[in-house]
Amino acid sequence: MSDLLAQWLRLALPLVLATASEVVAERAGVVNLALEGMLLAGALAAWLVAAGGGAAALGPALLVALLTGVVLALLLALLVIPGRAHPLVAGSALHFGCLGATGLLFERMKGSASVTTFGELAAPWRWLPWIGAALLVAATFLFLERTRAGLRLRAAGDHPEALRAAGGSPARSRLLGLLVAGALAGLAGASLTTVLTGAFVEGMSSGRGFLALALVLFARWRASGALLAGLFVAALFTLELRLGADAAGTHGFAVFALRALPYVATIAALALVRVEPGRAPGALNEPLD
Amino acid sequence: MSAALAFRGATKRYGGRAVVDGVDLELHGGEIHALLGENGAGKTTLARMALGLVPPDAGGLAIDGVATAIPDAAAAARLGIGMVHQHFALAEGLTVAENLLLADAPRAWRRRDFEARAKERLAARALDLDPARRVGLLPVGLRQRLEIAKALDHARRVLLLDEPTAVLTPAEGEALFEQLRSLRASGLAIALITHRLDDALRLADRVTVLRAGRVVHAAARARAGPAYDAAAIVRALFGDAPASLPPAPPPPRDAAVRLVASGLAGDRFGPLDLELRAGERVVITGVDGHGQGELLETLAGIERPRAGGLAITAARRAFIAGDRRRAGLALPLSIAENVALARGAFARPWFTRRELHAVAAPRLARFDVRARGPAQPAGELSGGNQQRVVLARELAAEPELILAEHPTRGLDLQASAFVQGELLAAAARGAALLVATTDLDEALALASRLLVIVRGRLHPCATTREAVADRLAQEATR
Amino acid sequence: MKRAAPWLVALAAALLALLLLQWQGIAPARALPLLAGGAFGDANAWSATLRIATPLLLCAIGVTLAFRCGLWNIGAEGQLLVGGVAAAWAGHACGHWFPALLAGAAAGAAWAALPALLAVKRGVPEVLATLMLNGVALELLRWLVTGPLQEPTRQFPQTARLPREAWLPQLALGRTGALHLGLPLALLAALAVGLFLARTRAGLLLRTGATAPRLARAQGFALDRARVVAFAAAGALAGLAGAVDVAGVARAADRSLAQGLGYAAVAAALLAGLRCAWLPAAALLLAALQSGTSALQWAANLPGIDRFGLLLQGLAIAALLVAARFAGRSEGGERTEGSAAP
């Protein structure tokens, strides 16, 4: 039972962080289609630093992954804000770039060294990722809801004119939002290699980034919602893994159904639950003058 | 006592045209001053000058009698000038408290402190709002009160309101007037920018009428008798210039009926009855915002009516939309393609490039569209030319019913005359014409039958300037 | 200066690419001939390039069609997958390639019609719906090729191999025989869709609906219904792409189907500026990039260099975006806003 719980939490970690990342980005007014790519980049960066370095390398690995996310987010911000590119198109471009770059780098730097995952550490260090994630989600909430910068960020994504009239700069707020989102995305990616598995596999984000894009709607663009949505979907994944492990071929359809369930559930929910007008950030994907 | 804010010979030109032309205007503390004028009269530009958003090309402003330049929004705020915009600067996804404190929130806070601070501000303005409520859930009237509260934070001297009653119900409007009266009592100079005559006459201590960027009439509330000479104000609003087009022939008496509306009602108009015959030229005029737009869109079939019946027997119809950029043209498409959108432009569902050219070129030429070529994207044309493209599409097939919403808005005199000429010619050829316009000259030039629209109801009116002015003044002072 | 800016940016992107190559240990002077040779050098090279280009072009046409109507279709990947599987099944069951192609197109159309209906009727953003269905399609493929549709010996995770009659007619070209009926079909489709958009009333009205839906409806056009049909057609093209790859080259559907081709189609469409006339060139370019870098990998013994193509793809779109900014337009064709939901 307890390793069911452990598995659930392991699977939840990257989802929660990725969803939180997208919450911040969309609150600032930008849909980050490159989230998937950022996850991969963060995962690779963490792996590159931590491989063969033992437990001591984990800290730097996380830091580098965070910075990687920030740099990528900066690129996106450059395309979208001064470049005035449509966020979905710019996100696509960045996504391809990340896919290519991570594949390239990985092939060049492939080695047999493996990463010491957090799970292999002694307590209390082994709980660090979850404590850290919980703190990050709480920090995201506090940032968005209890600081001036967060307030302005939300105003920028909802009604940039109002922010301007109040003396703020929507462009600056959007930039900040993207950078924070990038940091969270980088960490989410790092959790893939330092918590889930000890290795990097190409394409290991497996659509989690895209899934997070949809989860944001259920999270109602709130950090607390990101936590709940991530935990819920991770539970589905856990179930699916369990069933898949038990049954090799005979339950093929059941495995498929469970694997497809998150996607289908997302669409069904999107179709059945009308997102109230005014819930989504009002100025999502709109260019700033 | 010198005025809190005065415009002295203020002038602003855009591309050779004077949008504000030598305007002298004074806003005194403890007074509500109404700036009346139709769209494009220059009222908003004047307001933007006061807010430091637009520098005057000539003339200037004076604060308390001293000539002062207002270079930017911060300067205006420092001088105590604030504005309540027509389209509120409120973030609907944020709460009341968050919107209120957006301009000067602390670096970080606890929820309790934040709400307490907001409550303080709300109490100071006697606003009974829940600070934790999302602005998007508030009714419009309350949102406006919030917007006013925000503006009052730095409007110590002058408060400008741009079309404040446009989105309010009558009851909300009353509440607003109450608030404005008490603000006036506190010594604030209030400028009410509006095109609604009734609001101005009821509330204002002074009325200034603007037309084409100039002050054409100024009056102060009389102490005894009727507050204002309403008819004179209306005449000033709509102008004295005689119609420049020759009188059009009257339509045949027993022509075919093209449109019948009975008990038709929508969100902002009706119930009303209307009948149009071939060759008739019916013009609906009056002050903007009384339901003309919605009525026309319902007649055109774009909006569904809430009640009543509509019967149209016309082989081809034309609709010249008021919102050219969103319902009149597809801006990224070429002008030839825009013209070719008309039903029946082509015999078959497909066409060659030559056929497109063959269909578009003569229509574009007939309506004298000035462009680089038929392949130019419609979005690149000037307003006047864009309207010509719209006409080229709508009128080319000799429609039997033409519905038009301010067909010459934003056009210069030459283009306007052209459009009006085309509409008259179409009617002479037997089309039934229904035009909604706020331009009284245009209304008189086009109409064989005139209707005045007030609060969504139609009232027949004689086709003379005085009759319209009287009718509007009557309704305004009711 | 404004006119030159796009070219300058493209030049800068190309220089950056060459620098990256240099960093990877390949001198540009050596790289370019290798790239070109890998893409076009001999019959095998052409075959490898066409194998990617043909389905890529078909998908890209569908993506372009959807984008020009104002709909964000990111679902070509999933539509391709279901199309390929359907073709593999139908080709085997009916023993001929024609039903295979038909089944592929139908499956793709259905896979696209669903998000389109959801967008129009329930306001579900089609970006999300198509992305989600991509995920479902992938899982579906995985299940089917290891389950109900697996080949008889149950040894390999793929569908039963297509009989000879179900192979697409083809001309011999190199080892993989990628010069098949799919290519003329794709070129024809590009022409047809291009003509449809530019030279039919329906196409005109659909394009109008992208920025001025009220205007389109005012002309008596059933815009919503037309949009669903257009989206389904886009899906059919992507499904056909999958079918063409299965019936033309792979002869069976397995987990290596698609491999990001659907997303690359989005890149191709954007690179072509959403103009059907440029699509074949854009698809060929991207395909050449792919096969060329694969060959580069072989020749220069640099593992992973084939990912370079993806990187270049991203660079190319970014360059295009920056260039469009300088030229004063907004890229993304006729759309400047989000989803189809009005």
PDB file of C-alpha atoms in Angstrom, chain C residues 113-291:
ATOM      1  CA  ALA C 113     -14.762  16.172 -36.756  1.00  0.00           C
ATOM      2  CA  LEU C 114     -15.066  15.529 -33.042  1.00  0.00           C
ATOM      3  CA  PRO C 115     -12.972  18.474 -31.843  1.00  0.00           C
ATOM      4  CA  ALA C 116     -14.547  20.634 -34.514  1.00  0.00           C
ATOM      5  CA  LEU C 117     -18.054  19.873 -33.263  1.00  0.00           C
ATOM      6  CA  LEU C 118     -16.962  20.436 -29.696  1.00  0.00           C
ATOM      7  CA  ALA C 119     -15.466  23.793 -30.636  1.00  0.00           C
ATOM      8  CA  VAL C 120     -18.514  24.983 -32.521  1.00  0.00           C
ATOM      9  CA  LYS C 121     -21.201  23.596 -30.250  1.00  0.00           C
ATOM     10  CA  ARG C 122     -19.612  23.749 -26.814  1.00  0.00           C
ATOM     11  CA  GLY C 123     -16.868  26.308 -27.170  1.00  0.00           C
ATOM     12  CA  VAL C 124     -14.119  23.829 -26.330  1.00  0.00           C
ATOM     13  CA  PRO C 125     -10.819  25.331 -27.560  1.00  0.00           C
ATOM     14  CA  GLU C 126      -9.809  23.181 -30.528  1.00  0.00           C
ATOM     15  CA  VAL C 127      -6.144  23.572 -29.636  1.00  0.00           C
ATOM     16  CA  LEU C 128      -6.723  21.566 -26.501  1.00  0.00           C
ATOM     17  CA  ALA C 129      -9.179  19.083 -27.936  1.00  0.00           C
ATOM     18  CA  THR C 130      -6.908  18.178 -30.847  1.00  0.00           C
ATOM     19  CA  LEU C 131      -3.891  17.888 -28.555  1.00  0.00           C
ATOM     20  CA  MET C 132      -5.767  15.554 -26.257  1.00  0.00           C
ATOM     21  CA  LEU C 133      -6.914  13.409 -29.145  1.00  0.00           C
ATOM     22  CA  ASN C 134      -3.319  13.101 -30.282  1.00  0.00           C
ATOM     23  CA  GLY C 135      -2.626  11.461 -26.974  1.00  0.00           C
ATOM     24  CA  VAL C 136      -5.589   9.140 -27.295  1.00  0.00           C
ATOM     25  CA  ALA C 137      -4.565   8.199 -30.826  1.00  0.00           C
ATOM     26  CA  LEU C 138      -1.089   7.236 -29.681  1.00  0.00           C
ATOM     27  CA  GLU C 139      -2.456   4.984 -26.968  1.00  0.00           C
ATOM     28  CA  LEU C 140      -4.935   3.539 -29.407  1.00  0.00           C
ATOM     29  CA  LEU C 141      -2.165   2.655 -31.797  1.00  0.00           C
ATOM     30  CA  ARG C 142      -0.117   1.054 -29.060  1.00  0.00           C
ATOM     31  CA  TRP C 143      -3.025  -1.079 -27.964  1.00  0.00           C
ATOM     32  CA  LEU C 144      -4.133  -2.129 -31.421  1.00  0.00           C
ATOM     33  CA  VAL C 145      -0.739  -3.210 -32.653  1.00  0.00           C
ATOM     34  CA  THR C 146      -0.169  -5.351 -29.603  1.00  0.00           C
ATOM     35  CA  GLY C 147      -3.726  -6.538 -29.364  1.00  0.00           C
ATOM     36  CA  PRO C 148      -6.637  -6.953 -31.739  1.00  0.00           C
ATOM     37  CA  LEU C 149      -4.821  -5.954 -34.912  1.00  0.00           C
ATOM     38  CA  GLN C 150      -1.501  -7.563 -34.235  1.00  0.00           C
ATOM     39  CA  GLU C 151       0.031  -9.666 -36.976  1.00  0.00           C
ATOM     40  CA  PRO C 152      -0.712 -13.404 -36.822  1.00  0.00           C
ATOM     41  CA  THR C 153       2.582 -14.672 -35.446  1.00  0.00           C
ATOM     42  CA  ARG C 154       2.217 -12.360 -32.460  1.00  0.00           C
ATOM     43  CA  GLN C 155       5.905 -11.654 -32.476  1.00  0.00           C
ATOM     44  CA  PHE C 156       6.097  -8.059 -33.529  1.00  0.00           C
ATOM     45  CA  PRO C 157       4.096  -5.061 -32.358  1.00  0.00           C
ATOM     46  CA  GLN C 158       2.627  -4.254 -35.743  1.00  0.00           C
ATOM     47  CA  THR C 159      -0.392  -4.984 -37.880  1.00  0.00           C
ATOM     48  CA  ALA C 160      -0.528  -7.813 -40.368  1.00  0.00           C
ATOM     49  CA  ARG C 161       1.585  -7.134 -43.386  1.00  0.00           C
ATOM     50  CA  LEU C 162      -0.383  -5.888 -46.359  1.00  0.00           C
ATOM     51  CA  PRO C 163      -0.728  -8.260 -49.306  1.00  0.00           C
ATOM     52  CA  ARG C 164       0.797  -7.192 -52.606  1.00  0.00           C
ATOM     53  CA  GLU C 165      -2.506  -6.072 -54.050  1.00  0.00           C
ATOM     54  CA  ALA C 166      -2.855  -3.633 -51.229  1.00  0.00           C
ATOM     55  CA  TRP C 167       0.409  -1.931 -51.974  1.00  0.00           C
ATOM     56  CA  LEU C 168       0.181   1.444 -53.602  1.00  0.00           C
ATOM     57  CA  PRO C 169       1.222   1.524 -57.231  1.00  0.00           C
ATOM     58  CA  GLN C 170       4.766   2.832 -57.368  1.00  0.00           C
ATOM     59  CA  LEU C 171       7.833   3.480 -59.405  1.00  0.00           C
ATOM     60  CA  ALA C 172      11.046   1.805 -58.339  1.00  0.00           C
ATOM     61  CA  LEU C 173      13.200   4.231 -56.492  1.00  0.00           C
ATOM     62  CA  GLY C 174      16.009   3.100 -54.288  1.00  0.00           C
ATOM     63  CA  ARG C 175      15.475   0.716 -51.457  1.00  0.00           C
ATOM     64  CA  THR C 176      12.341   1.981 -49.874  1.00  0.00           C
ATOM     65  CA  GLY C 177      10.349   2.631 -53.007  1.00  0.00           C
ATOM     66  CA  ALA C 178       8.870   5.869 -51.826  1.00  0.00           C
ATOM     67  CA  LEU C 179       7.839   7.169 -55.210  1.00  0.00           C
ATOM     68  CA  HIS C 180       4.272   5.984 -55.095  1.00  0.00           C
ATOM     69  CA  LEU C 181       0.790   7.124 -55.844  1.00  0.00           C
ATOM     70  CA  GLY C 182       0.766   9.161 -52.680  1.00  0.00           C
ATOM     71  CA  LEU C 183       2.968  11.819 -54.206  1.00  0.00           C
ATOM     72  CA  PRO C 184       0.728  12.819 -57.096  1.00  0.00           C
ATOM     73  CA  LEU C 185      -2.209  12.565 -54.711  1.00  0.00           C
ATOM     74  CA  ALA C 186      -0.553  15.016 -52.367  1.00  0.00           C
ATOM     75  CA  LEU C 187       0.311  17.446 -55.102  1.00  0.00           C
ATOM     76  CA  LEU C 188      -3.215  17.205 -56.415  1.00  0.00           C
ATOM     77  CA  ALA C 189      -4.575  17.835 -52.941  1.00  0.00           C
ATOM     78  CA  ALA C 190      -2.408  20.925 -52.574  1.00  0.00           C
ATOM     79  CA  LEU C 191      -3.754  22.227 -55.840  1.00  0.00           C
ATOM     80  CA  ALA C 192      -7.329  21.345 -54.962  1.00  0.00           C
ATOM     81  CA  VAL C 193      -7.277  22.941 -51.531  1.00  0.00           C
ATOM     82  CA  GLY C 194      -5.492  25.987 -52.853  1.00  0.00           C
ATOM     83  CA  LEU C 195      -8.068  26.400 -55.579  1.00  0.00           C
ATOM     84  CA  PHE C 196     -10.889  25.763 -53.162  1.00  0.00           C
ATOM     85  CA  LEU C 197      -9.747  28.490 -50.810  1.00  0.00           C
ATOM     86  CA  ALA C 198      -9.019  31.022 -53.500  1.00  0.00           C
ATOM     87  CA  ARG C 199     -11.502  30.298 -56.238  1.00  0.00           C
ATOM     88  CA  THR C 200     -14.723  29.071 -54.728  1.00  0.00           C
ATOM     89  CA  ARG C 201     -17.461  30.959 -52.955  1.00  0.00           C
ATOM     90  CA  ALA C 202     -17.344  28.557 -50.033  1.00  0.00           C
ATOM     91  CA  GLY C 203     -13.619  29.030 -49.681  1.00  0.00           C
ATOM     92  CA  LEU C 204     -14.028  32.776 -49.780  1.00  0.00           C
ATOM     93  CA  LEU C 205     -16.706  32.701 -47.108  1.00  0.00           C
ATOM     94  CA  LEU C 206     -14.699  30.372 -44.884  1.00  0.00           C
ATOM     95  CA  ARG C 207     -11.748  32.717 -45.058  1.00  0.00           C
ATOM     96  CA  THR C 208     -14.035  35.620 -44.342  1.00  0.00           C
ATOM     97  CA  GLY C 209     -15.339  33.781 -41.305  1.00  0.00           C
ATOM     98  CA  ALA C 210     -11.844  33.676 -39.854  1.00  0.00           C
ATOM     99  CA  THR C 211     -11.839  37.406 -39.109  1.00  0.00           C
ATOM    100  CA  ALA C 212     -15.379  38.567 -39.767  1.00  0.00           C
ATOM    101  CA  PRO C 213     -17.827  35.797 -38.894  1.00  0.00           C
ATOM    102  CA  ARG C 214     -20.795  38.174 -38.861  1.00  0.00           C
ATOM    103  CA  LEU C 215     -20.080  39.198 -42.399  1.00  0.00           C
ATOM    104  CA  ALA C 216     -19.934  35.591 -43.544  1.00  0.00           C
ATOM    105  CA  ARG C 217     -23.205  34.785 -41.819  1.00  0.00           C
ATOM    106  CA  ALA C 218     -24.836  37.903 -43.207  1.00  0.00           C
ATOM    107  CA  GLN C 219     -24.289  36.466 -46.680  1.00  0.00           C
ATOM    108  CA  GLY C 220     -26.469  33.557 -45.696  1.00  0.00           C
ATOM    109  CA  PHE C 221     -23.548  31.213 -45.174  1.00  0.00           C
ATOM    110  CA  ALA C 222     -23.850  28.388 -42.640  1.00  0.00           C
ATOM    111  CA  LEU C 223     -20.457  29.193 -41.189  1.00  0.00           C
ATOM    112  CA  ASP C 224     -20.474  26.754 -38.293  1.00  0.00           C
ATOM    113  CA  ARG C 225     -21.389  23.804 -40.422  1.00  0.00           C
ATOM    114  CA  ALA C 226     -18.855  24.735 -43.057  1.00  0.00           C
ATOM    115  CA  ARG C 227     -16.145  24.994 -40.443  1.00  0.00           C
ATOM    116  CA  VAL C 228     -16.812  21.510 -39.160  1.00  0.00           C
ATOM    117  CA  VAL C 229     -16.674  20.167 -42.710  1.00  0.00           C
ATOM    118  CA  ALA C 230     -13.430  22.006 -43.415  1.00  0.00           C
ATOM    119  CA  PHE C 231     -11.891  20.711 -40.221  1.00  0.00           C
ATOM    120  CA  ALA C 232     -12.995  17.182 -41.072  1.00  0.00           C
ATOM    121  CA  ALA C 233     -11.450  17.578 -44.525  1.00  0.00           C
ATOM    122  CA  ALA C 234      -8.204  18.625 -42.902  1.00  0.00           C
ATOM    123  CA  GLY C 235      -8.385  15.513 -40.773  1.00  0.00           C
ATOM    124  CA  ALA C 236      -9.102  13.401 -43.821  1.00  0.00           C
ATOM    125  CA  LEU C 237      -5.924  14.679 -45.435  1.00  0.00           C
ATOM    126  CA  ALA C 238      -3.879  13.822 -42.375  1.00  0.00           C
ATOM    127  CA  GLY C 239      -5.519  10.410 -42.213  1.00  0.00           C
ATOM    128  CA  LEU C 240      -4.685   9.938 -45.859  1.00  0.00           C
ATOM    129  CA  ALA C 241      -1.091  10.794 -45.027  1.00  0.00           C
ATOM    130  CA  GLY C 242      -0.994   7.908 -42.577  1.00  0.00           C
ATOM    131  CA  ALA C 243      -2.690   5.621 -45.063  1.00  0.00           C
ATOM    132  CA  VAL C 244      -0.263   6.556 -47.778  1.00  0.00           C
ATOM    133  CA  ASP C 245       2.735   5.813 -45.624  1.00  0.00           C
ATOM    134  CA  VAL C 246       1.365   2.446 -44.591  1.00  0.00           C
ATOM    135  CA  ALA C 247       0.182   1.340 -48.004  1.00  0.00           C
ATOM    136  CA  GLY C 248       3.036   2.896 -49.870  1.00  0.00           C
ATOM    137  CA  VAL C 249       6.136   2.207 -47.853  1.00  0.00           C
ATOM    138  CA  ALA C 250       5.730   0.606 -44.478  1.00  0.00           C
ATOM    139  CA  ARG C 251       3.249  -2.095 -45.494  1.00  0.00           C
ATOM    140  CA  ALA C 252       2.092  -2.315 -41.903  1.00  0.00           C
ATOM    141  CA  ALA C 253       1.285  -0.003 -39.033  1.00  0.00           C
ATOM    142  CA  ASP C 254       3.583  -0.077 -36.064  1.00  0.00           C
ATOM    143  CA  ARG C 255       4.703   2.196 -33.307  1.00  0.00           C
ATOM    144  CA  SER C 256       7.079   4.087 -35.548  1.00  0.00           C
ATOM    145  CA  LEU C 257       4.168   5.576 -37.461  1.00  0.00           C
ATOM    146  CA  ALA C 258       4.038   9.354 -37.411  1.00  0.00           C
ATOM    147  CA  GLN C 259       6.965  10.153 -35.112  1.00  0.00           C
ATOM    148  CA  GLY C 260       6.194  13.798 -34.899  1.00  0.00           C
ATOM    149  CA  LEU C 261       5.229  14.190 -38.516  1.00  0.00           C
ATOM    150  CA  GLY C 262       1.928  15.794 -37.572  1.00  0.00           C
ATOM    151  CA  TYR C 263       3.655  18.512 -35.584  1.00  0.00           C
ATOM    152  CA  ALA C 264       6.199  19.000 -38.327  1.00  0.00           C
ATOM    153  CA  ALA C 265       3.258  19.631 -40.624  1.00  0.00           C
ATOM    154  CA  VAL C 266       2.349  22.628 -38.493  1.00  0.00           C
ATOM    155  CA  ALA C 267       5.880  23.884 -38.983  1.00  0.00           C
ATOM    156  CA  ALA C 268       5.668  23.299 -42.720  1.00  0.00           C
ATOM    157  CA  ALA C 269       2.385  25.159 -42.951  1.00  0.00           C
ATOM    158  CA  LEU C 270       3.790  28.116 -41.029  1.00  0.00           C
ATOM    159  CA  LEU C 271       6.952  28.135 -43.112  1.00  0.00           C
ATOM    160  CA  ALA C 272       4.875  28.213 -46.268  1.00  0.00           C
ATOM    161  CA  GLY C 273       3.101  31.269 -44.922  1.00  0.00           C
ATOM    162  CA  LEU C 274      -0.147  29.299 -45.076  1.00  0.00           C
ATOM    163  CA  ARG C 275      -0.058  29.496 -48.871  1.00  0.00           C
ATOM    164  CA  CYS C 276      -0.889  26.279 -50.665  1.00  0.00           C
ATOM    165  CA  ALA C 277       1.432  27.106 -53.537  1.00  0.00           C
ATOM    166  CA  TRP C 278       4.403  27.097 -51.223  1.00  0.00           C
ATOM    167  CA  LEU C 279       3.482  23.965 -49.288  1.00  0.00           C
ATOM    168  CA  PRO C 280       5.229  21.435 -51.543  1.00  0.00           C
ATOM    169  CA  ALA C 281       8.437  23.422 -51.265  1.00  0.00           C
ATOM    170  CA  ALA C 282       8.141  23.784 -47.501  1.00  0.00           C
ATOM    171  CA  ALA C 283       7.382  20.099 -47.048  1.00  0.00           C
ATOM    172  CA  LEU C 284      10.263  19.138 -49.303  1.00  0.00           C
ATOM    173  CA  LEU C 285      12.612  21.422 -47.407  1.00  0.00           C
ATOM    174  CA  LEU C 286      11.696  20.007 -44.023  1.00  0.00           C
ATOM    175  CA  ALA C 287      11.836  16.451 -45.315  1.00  0.00           C
ATOM    176  CA  ALA C 288      15.216  17.103 -46.890  1.00  0.00           C
ATOM    177  CA  LEU C 289      16.411  18.518 -43.600  1.00  0.00           C
ATOM    178  CA  GLN C 290      15.302  15.355 -41.872  1.00  0.00           C
ATOM    179  CA  SER C 291      16.802  12.867 -44.306  1.00  0.00           C
TER     180      SER C 291
END
